[in-house]
Amino acid sequence: MAVFLTKESKVLVQGMTGGEGMKHTRRMLAAGTNIVGGVNPRKAGRTVDFDERAVPVFGSVAEGMRATGADVTVVFVPPAFAKSAVTEAADAGIGLAVVITEGIPVHDSVAFISYAKEKGTRIIGPNCPGLITPGQSNAGIIPADITRSGRVGLVSKSGTLTYQLMYELRDIGFTTCVGIGGDPVVGTTHIDCLAAFQDDPDTELVVLIGEIGGDAEERAAAYIRDHVTKPVVGYIAGFTAPEGKTMGHAGASCPAPPAPRRRRRKPWRRSVSRSETPRPRRPALCSPGWKPAPDTTHAGTWHHSVVDTETLPGTTE
């Protein structure tokens, strides 16, 4: 199984006829995604050829859903039009909208996320890489050839760290990898994904990637303590940055409320086992011949070992 996205998902692409939309639609098709159409009111009725596959273009999300039964849309539209695109998708009753667009005004994100929630549409993003269920479907811009299917669930704020973790654990594999986005306001949170992975029978371990700024990771730690029984490994990037340092990611520049680093460690201490630096371990899901890689940890990162090793037979120091 998987969370949010499966091989049965039928995907529309809003903005498919643009440069980025064309490029990533071709990549999603190559990954096996069932893309049933694009959406562009000015080019409705046309078809676009992708390596001998013709994909129709519809004038609206509602029209595309009526014609194809689509239940997922991926949004590749400029920031100025993102609110309108997501609102249209929510009005059509789409189940999942993956908003890739970067640079959307926070006011617009707040408005369309709230509106979509009222309509029953799940938003992933904005400013996110999307999500992938390896071997089944890929909705977004995540490279499909860097990992395989397996038993680990991944939820991450950072796009590049999503890709790195997928590659590092490529021999283990993933059920679903979800990039929730790094903006101050996102439609799907760490907690939403943790709950989904907890309920997924094929996910045996969860990896959570966060970063400084805001309190999302603190709330996730409290949720893990109270509701998650599966092992969780957490990685928090940027923890050793100087106090008050504004990071590049939008989500790291909007702390709410600001909390001293020492105090912010406490929720993790209460809910998970923790280590300041990674200690080489043989993961329970690795092959018997696994050996720890050389330590390439970069300055400015903070690691949480959130695995309850007692629940992972075969894990050794």
Short mmCIF file of C-alpha atoms in Angstrom, two decimals:
data_model
loop_
_atom_site.label_atom_id
_atom_site.label_comp_id
_atom_site.label_asym_id
_atom_site.label_seq_id
_atom_site.Cartn_x
_atom_site.Cartn_y
_atom_site.Cartn_z
CA MET A 1 0.00 0.00 0.00
CA ALA A 2 0.93 3.69 0.04
CA VAL A 3 -0.35 7.02 1.37
CA PHE A 4 -2.13 9.72 -0.65
CA LEU A 5 -0.90 8.44 -4.06
CA THR A 6 -1.17 4.99 -5.68
CA LYS A 7 -0.94 3.41 -9.12
CA GLU A 8 -4.71 3.82 -9.42
CA SER A 9 -4.48 7.62 -9.02
CA LYS A 10 -5.59 9.54 -12.11
CA VAL A 11 -3.62 12.76 -12.43
CA LEU A 12 -4.36 16.09 -14.10
CA VAL A 13 -1.62 18.68 -14.62
CA GLN A 14 -2.65 22.34 -14.35
CA GLY A 15 -0.18 24.31 -16.43
CA MET A 16 0.91 21.25 -18.41
CA THR A 17 1.49 23.25 -21.59
CA GLY A 18 4.03 25.58 -19.98
CA GLY A 19 7.78 24.95 -19.94
CA GLU A 20 8.01 23.40 -16.47
CA GLY A 21 4.71 21.62 -16.88
CA MET A 22 5.82 19.97 -20.12
CA LYS A 23 9.18 18.90 -18.71
CA HIS A 24 7.85 17.35 -15.55
CA THR A 25 4.78 15.82 -17.17
CA ARG A 26 7.15 13.87 -19.41
CA ARG A 27 9.12 12.75 -16.35
CA MET A 28 6.00 11.77 -14.44
CA LEU A 29 4.77 9.71 -17.39
CA ALA A 30 8.14 7.97 -17.59
CA ALA A 31 7.78 7.07 -13.90
CA GLY A 32 4.48 5.32 -14.58
CA THR A 33 2.11 8.06 -13.41
CA ASN A 34 -1.35 7.75 -14.91
CA ILE A 35 -1.64 11.29 -16.29
CA VAL A 36 -5.06 11.60 -17.89
CA GLY A 37 -4.97 15.23 -18.99
CA GLY A 38 -3.74 18.78 -18.68
CA VAL A 39 -5.65 21.95 -17.89
CA ASN A 40 -5.31 25.23 -19.78
CA PRO A 41 -8.44 27.24 -20.69
CA ARG A 42 -6.71 28.84 -23.68
CA LYS A 43 -5.66 25.52 -25.21
CA ALA A 44 -8.69 23.37 -24.42
CA GLY A 45 -9.44 20.70 -27.00
CA ARG A 46 -5.84 20.17 -28.06
CA THR A 47 -3.62 17.21 -27.34
CA VAL A 48 0.06 17.21 -26.39
CA ASP A 49 2.35 14.38 -27.48
CA PHE A 50 4.77 12.96 -24.94
CA ASP A 51 6.95 10.26 -26.46
CA GLU A 52 4.13 8.81 -28.53
CA ARG A 53 1.48 9.30 -25.84
CA ALA A 54 -1.15 11.93 -26.56
CA VAL A 55 -2.47 13.75 -23.47
CA PRO A 56 -5.64 15.82 -23.89
CA VAL A 57 -5.94 19.40 -22.66
CA PHE A 58 -9.13 20.44 -20.89
CA GLY A 59 -10.53 23.89 -20.26
CA SER A 60 -11.05 23.36 -16.53
CA VAL A 61 -10.39 20.88 -13.74
CA ALA A 62 -14.11 20.08 -13.56
CA GLU A 63 -14.18 19.24 -17.26
CA GLY A 64 -11.11 17.03 -16.91
CA MET A 65 -12.62 15.20 -13.94
CA ARG A 66 -15.88 14.56 -15.79
CA ALA A 67 -14.04 13.18 -18.81
CA THR A 68 -11.40 11.08 -17.05
CA GLY A 69 -12.37 10.50 -13.42
CA ALA A 70 -9.21 12.26 -12.23
CA ASP A 71 -8.68 12.45 -8.47
CA VAL A 72 -5.28 14.22 -8.29
CA THR A 73 -4.06 17.49 -9.78
CA VAL A 74 -0.49 18.80 -9.93
CA VAL A 75 -0.24 22.59 -10.13
CA PHE A 76 2.48 24.16 -12.31
CA VAL A 77 1.18 27.71 -12.67
CA PRO A 78 2.85 31.08 -11.91
CA PRO A 79 2.46 32.40 -8.36
CA ALA A 80 -0.01 35.10 -9.37
CA PHE A 81 -2.46 32.47 -10.65
CA ALA A 82 -1.90 29.74 -8.08
CA LYS A 83 -4.75 30.79 -5.78
CA SER A 84 -7.21 30.74 -8.67
CA ALA A 85 -5.93 27.35 -9.88
CA VAL A 86 -6.23 25.68 -6.48
CA THR A 87 -9.63 27.24 -5.81
CA GLU A 88 -10.84 25.90 -9.16
CA ALA A 89 -9.58 22.42 -8.28
CA ALA A 90 -11.28 22.53 -4.88
CA ASP A 91 -14.56 23.70 -6.42
CA ALA A 92 -14.38 20.74 -8.81
CA GLY A 93 -14.08 18.37 -5.84
CA ILE A 94 -10.62 16.98 -6.58
CA GLY A 95 -9.30 14.82 -3.76
CA LEU A 96 -5.64 15.88 -3.81
CA ALA A 97 -3.93 19.02 -5.15
CA VAL A 98 -0.13 19.06 -5.26
CA VAL A 99 1.03 22.68 -5.48
CA ILE A 100 4.59 22.82 -6.80
CA THR A 101 4.69 26.59 -7.39
CA GLU A 102 7.23 28.60 -5.41
CA GLY A 103 6.82 32.25 -4.42
CA ILE A 104 3.08 32.26 -3.72
CA PRO A 105 2.14 35.11 -1.35
CA VAL A 106 1.44 33.75 2.12
CA HIS A 107 -1.93 35.52 2.17
CA ASP A 108 -2.95 33.58 -0.95
CA SER A 109 -1.74 30.28 0.53
CA VAL A 110 -3.72 30.83 3.72
CA ALA A 111 -6.83 31.60 1.68
CA PHE A 112 -6.74 28.63 -0.70
CA ILE A 113 -5.62 26.11 1.93
CA SER A 114 -8.53 27.11 4.17
CA TYR A 115 -10.93 27.02 1.24
CA ALA A 116 -9.71 23.63 0.05
CA LYS A 117 -10.09 22.19 3.54
CA GLU A 118 -13.73 23.29 3.58
CA LYS A 119 -14.26 21.59 0.22
CA GLY A 120 -12.56 18.35 1.27
CA THR A 121 -9.47 18.74 -0.92
CA ARG A 122 -6.08 17.84 0.54
CA ILE A 123 -3.31 20.28 -0.39
CA ILE A 124 0.33 19.24 -0.51
CA GLY A 125 2.58 22.29 -0.69
CA PRO A 126 2.88 24.98 -1.81
CA ASN A 127 6.57 25.32 -2.71
CA CYS A 128 7.09 21.59 -2.53
CA PRO A 129 8.58 18.79 -4.65
CA GLY A 130 5.38 16.77 -4.47
CA LEU A 131 5.13 13.12 -3.53
CA ILE A 132 6.10 9.76 -4.97
CA THR A 133 5.12 6.18 -4.36
CA PRO A 134 8.10 4.41 -5.98
CA GLY A 135 7.15 1.96 -8.68
CA GLN A 136 3.58 3.21 -8.77
CA SER A 137 3.10 6.94 -9.28
CA ASN A 138 4.92 10.27 -9.07
CA ALA A 139 3.08 13.57 -8.66
CA GLY A 140 5.55 16.45 -8.76
CA ILE A 141 9.23 16.95 -9.49
CA ILE A 142 10.88 14.24 -7.34
CA PRO A 143 13.34 12.14 -9.38
CA ALA A 144 11.82 8.71 -9.85
CA ASP A 145 15.02 6.76 -10.48
CA ILE A 146 16.93 7.34 -7.25
CA THR A 147 15.20 4.79 -5.03
CA ARG A 148 12.84 1.84 -5.07
CA SER A 149 9.75 0.65 -3.26
CA GLY A 150 10.23 -0.58 0.29
CA ARG A 151 8.94 -0.28 3.84
CA VAL A 152 10.02 3.22 4.94
CA GLY A 153 7.75 6.27 4.88
CA LEU A 154 9.33 9.70 4.41
CA VAL A 155 7.96 13.16 5.20
CA SER A 156 10.18 16.19 4.64
CA LYS A 157 10.14 19.98 4.59
CA SER A 158 13.18 20.18 2.34
CA GLY A 159 13.14 19.11 -1.30
CA THR A 160 16.86 18.47 -1.66
CA LEU A 161 17.07 16.56 1.62
CA THR A 162 14.13 14.48 0.40
CA TYR A 163 16.13 13.47 -2.66
CA GLN A 164 19.29 12.83 -0.64
CA LEU A 165 17.53 10.62 1.89
CA MET A 166 15.77 8.69 -0.87
CA TYR A 167 19.11 8.03 -2.53
CA GLU A 168 20.93 7.14 0.69
CA LEU A 169 18.27 4.53 1.54
CA ARG A 170 17.77 3.33 -2.02
CA ASP A 171 18.66 -0.25 -1.07
CA ILE A 172 15.94 -0.22 1.59
CA GLY A 173 13.19 1.60 -0.32
CA PHE A 174 10.07 3.57 0.52
CA THR A 175 6.32 3.16 0.59
CA THR A 176 5.69 6.86 -0.10
CA CYS A 177 7.88 9.98 0.08
CA VAL A 178 6.06 13.26 0.76
CA GLY A 179 7.67 16.69 0.39
CA ILE A 180 5.32 18.93 2.33
CA GLY A 181 7.07 22.20 1.39
CA GLY A 182 9.02 24.77 3.33
CA ASP A 183 6.67 27.76 3.27
CA PRO A 184 5.34 29.15 6.57
CA VAL A 185 1.86 27.81 5.71
CA VAL A 186 1.41 24.40 4.09
CA GLY A 187 -1.64 22.28 3.43
CA THR A 188 -0.30 18.95 4.74
CA THR A 189 1.86 18.86 7.85
CA HIS A 190 4.34 16.45 9.39
CA ILE A 191 1.54 15.29 11.69
CA ASP A 192 -0.82 14.54 8.80
CA CYS A 193 1.83 12.34 7.21
CA LEU A 194 2.78 10.66 10.48
CA ALA A 195 -0.87 9.72 11.00
CA ALA A 196 -1.11 8.33 7.46
CA PHE A 197 2.07 6.26 7.82
CA GLN A 198 0.95 5.00 11.20
CA ASP A 199 -2.22 3.65 9.57
CA ASP A 200 -0.43 2.20 6.53
CA PRO A 201 0.22 -1.52 7.10
CA ASP A 202 3.13 -1.59 4.64
CA THR A 203 5.08 1.21 6.34
CA GLU A 204 7.27 -0.20 9.11
CA LEU A 205 9.46 2.83 9.88
CA VAL A 206 9.08 6.58 9.32
CA VAL A 207 11.76 9.18 8.57
CA LEU A 208 10.91 12.81 9.39
CA ILE A 209 13.02 15.69 8.05
CA GLY A 210 12.54 19.17 9.47
CA GLU A 211 14.46 22.40 9.87
CA ILE A 212 14.74 25.29 12.28
CA GLY A 213 12.07 27.99 12.25
CA GLY A 214 8.54 27.59 13.55
CA ASP A 215 7.27 24.91 15.89
CA ALA A 216 6.15 22.21 13.43
CA GLU A 217 8.83 19.78 14.58
CA GLU A 218 7.94 20.31 18.24
CA ARG A 219 4.31 19.55 17.53
CA ALA A 220 5.34 16.50 15.51
CA ALA A 221 7.45 15.24 18.44
CA ALA A 222 4.48 15.55 20.78
CA TYR A 223 2.32 13.68 18.29
CA ILE A 224 4.91 10.90 17.96
CA ARG A 225 5.01 10.54 21.73
CA ASP A 226 1.24 10.23 22.07
CA HIS A 227 0.09 8.51 18.88
CA VAL A 228 2.85 6.80 16.87
CA THR A 229 3.87 3.27 17.74
CA LYS A 230 6.17 2.68 14.75
CA PRO A 231 9.86 3.64 14.91
CA VAL A 232 10.52 7.20 13.75
CA VAL A 233 13.88 8.68 12.76
CA GLY A 234 14.02 12.49 12.80
CA TYR A 235 16.55 14.86 11.24
CA ILE A 236 16.44 18.59 12.02
CA ALA A 237 18.58 20.75 9.71
CA GLY A 238 20.17 24.00 10.80
CA PHE A 239 19.98 23.49 14.54
CA THR A 240 23.47 24.83 15.22
CA ALA A 241 22.85 28.06 13.28
CA PRO A 242 23.42 31.25 15.32
CA GLU A 243 20.48 32.63 17.28
CA GLY A 244 18.33 34.85 15.09
CA LYS A 245 19.92 33.61 11.86
CA THR A 246 17.57 33.88 8.89
CA MET A 247 17.86 30.76 6.76
CA GLY A 248 17.23 30.47 3.04
CA HIS A 249 14.07 28.43 3.34
CA ALA A 250 10.97 30.53 3.85
CA GLY A 251 9.77 28.32 6.68
CA ALA A 252 13.01 28.88 8.61
CA SER A 253 12.60 32.67 8.57
CA CYS A 254 9.22 32.76 10.30
CA PRO A 255 9.57 31.39 13.83
CA ALA A 256 6.27 31.29 15.70
CA PRO A 257 6.95 31.71 18.52
CA PRO A 258 10.76 32.05 18.73
CA ALA A 259 12.23 29.57 21.16
CA PRO A 260 15.80 29.22 22.43
CA ARG A 261 17.50 26.17 20.96
CA ARG A 262 18.10 24.62 24.37
CA ARG A 263 14.41 24.80 25.20
CA ARG A 264 13.42 23.42 21.82
CA ARG A 265 15.30 20.22 22.48
CA LYS A 266 13.02 19.30 25.38
CA PRO A 267 10.01 18.01 23.39
CA TRP A 268 12.28 15.61 21.54
CA ARG A 269 13.87 14.45 24.80
CA ARG A 270 10.45 13.68 26.26
CA SER A 271 9.14 11.77 23.26
CA VAL A 272 12.12 10.17 21.53
CA SER A 273 15.59 8.87 22.12
CA ARG A 274 18.06 11.45 20.85
CA SER A 275 21.69 11.88 19.86
CA GLU A 276 23.39 15.15 18.94
CA THR A 277 25.53 13.46 16.29
CA PRO A 278 24.75 10.36 14.26
CA ARG A 279 26.19 7.13 15.56
CA PRO A 280 26.77 4.38 12.98
CA ARG A 281 24.07 1.77 13.32
CA ARG A 282 23.06 -1.19 11.26
CA PRO A 283 19.45 -0.38 10.36
CA ALA A 284 17.13 -3.30 10.91
CA LEU A 285 15.93 -3.10 7.32
CA CYS A 286 19.44 -3.22 5.80
CA SER A 287 21.16 -6.26 4.40
CA PRO A 288 23.51 -8.23 6.71
CA GLY A 289 26.55 -6.86 4.87
CA TRP A 290 25.74 -3.22 5.67
CA LYS A 291 28.64 -1.03 6.80
CA PRO A 292 28.46 2.58 8.04
CA ALA A 293 29.44 5.14 5.43
CA PRO A 294 32.15 7.70 6.18
CA ASP A 295 30.91 10.58 8.30
CA THR A 296 30.01 13.39 5.90
CA THR A 297 27.89 15.38 8.29
CA HIS A 298 27.91 19.09 7.46
CA ALA A 299 28.25 21.79 10.08
CA GLY A 300 24.96 23.46 10.79
CA THR A 301 22.89 20.31 11.05
CA TRP A 302 21.36 18.61 14.04
CA HIS A 303 20.44 14.98 14.19
CA HIS A 304 17.77 13.27 16.22
CA SER A 305 17.87 9.53 16.60
CA VAL A 306 14.20 8.89 17.14
CA VAL A 307 14.37 5.13 16.73
CA ASP A 308 13.24 3.01 19.63
CA THR A 309 15.93 0.38 19.12
CA GLU A 310 14.08 -2.08 21.33
CA THR A 311 11.45 -2.37 18.60
CA LEU A 312 14.01 -3.08 15.90
CA PRO A 313 15.48 -6.57 16.38
CA GLY A 314 18.92 -6.87 14.91
CA THR A 315 19.85 -3.22 15.37
CA THR A 316 23.32 -2.92 16.83
CA GLU A 317 25.53 -0.11 17.88
#
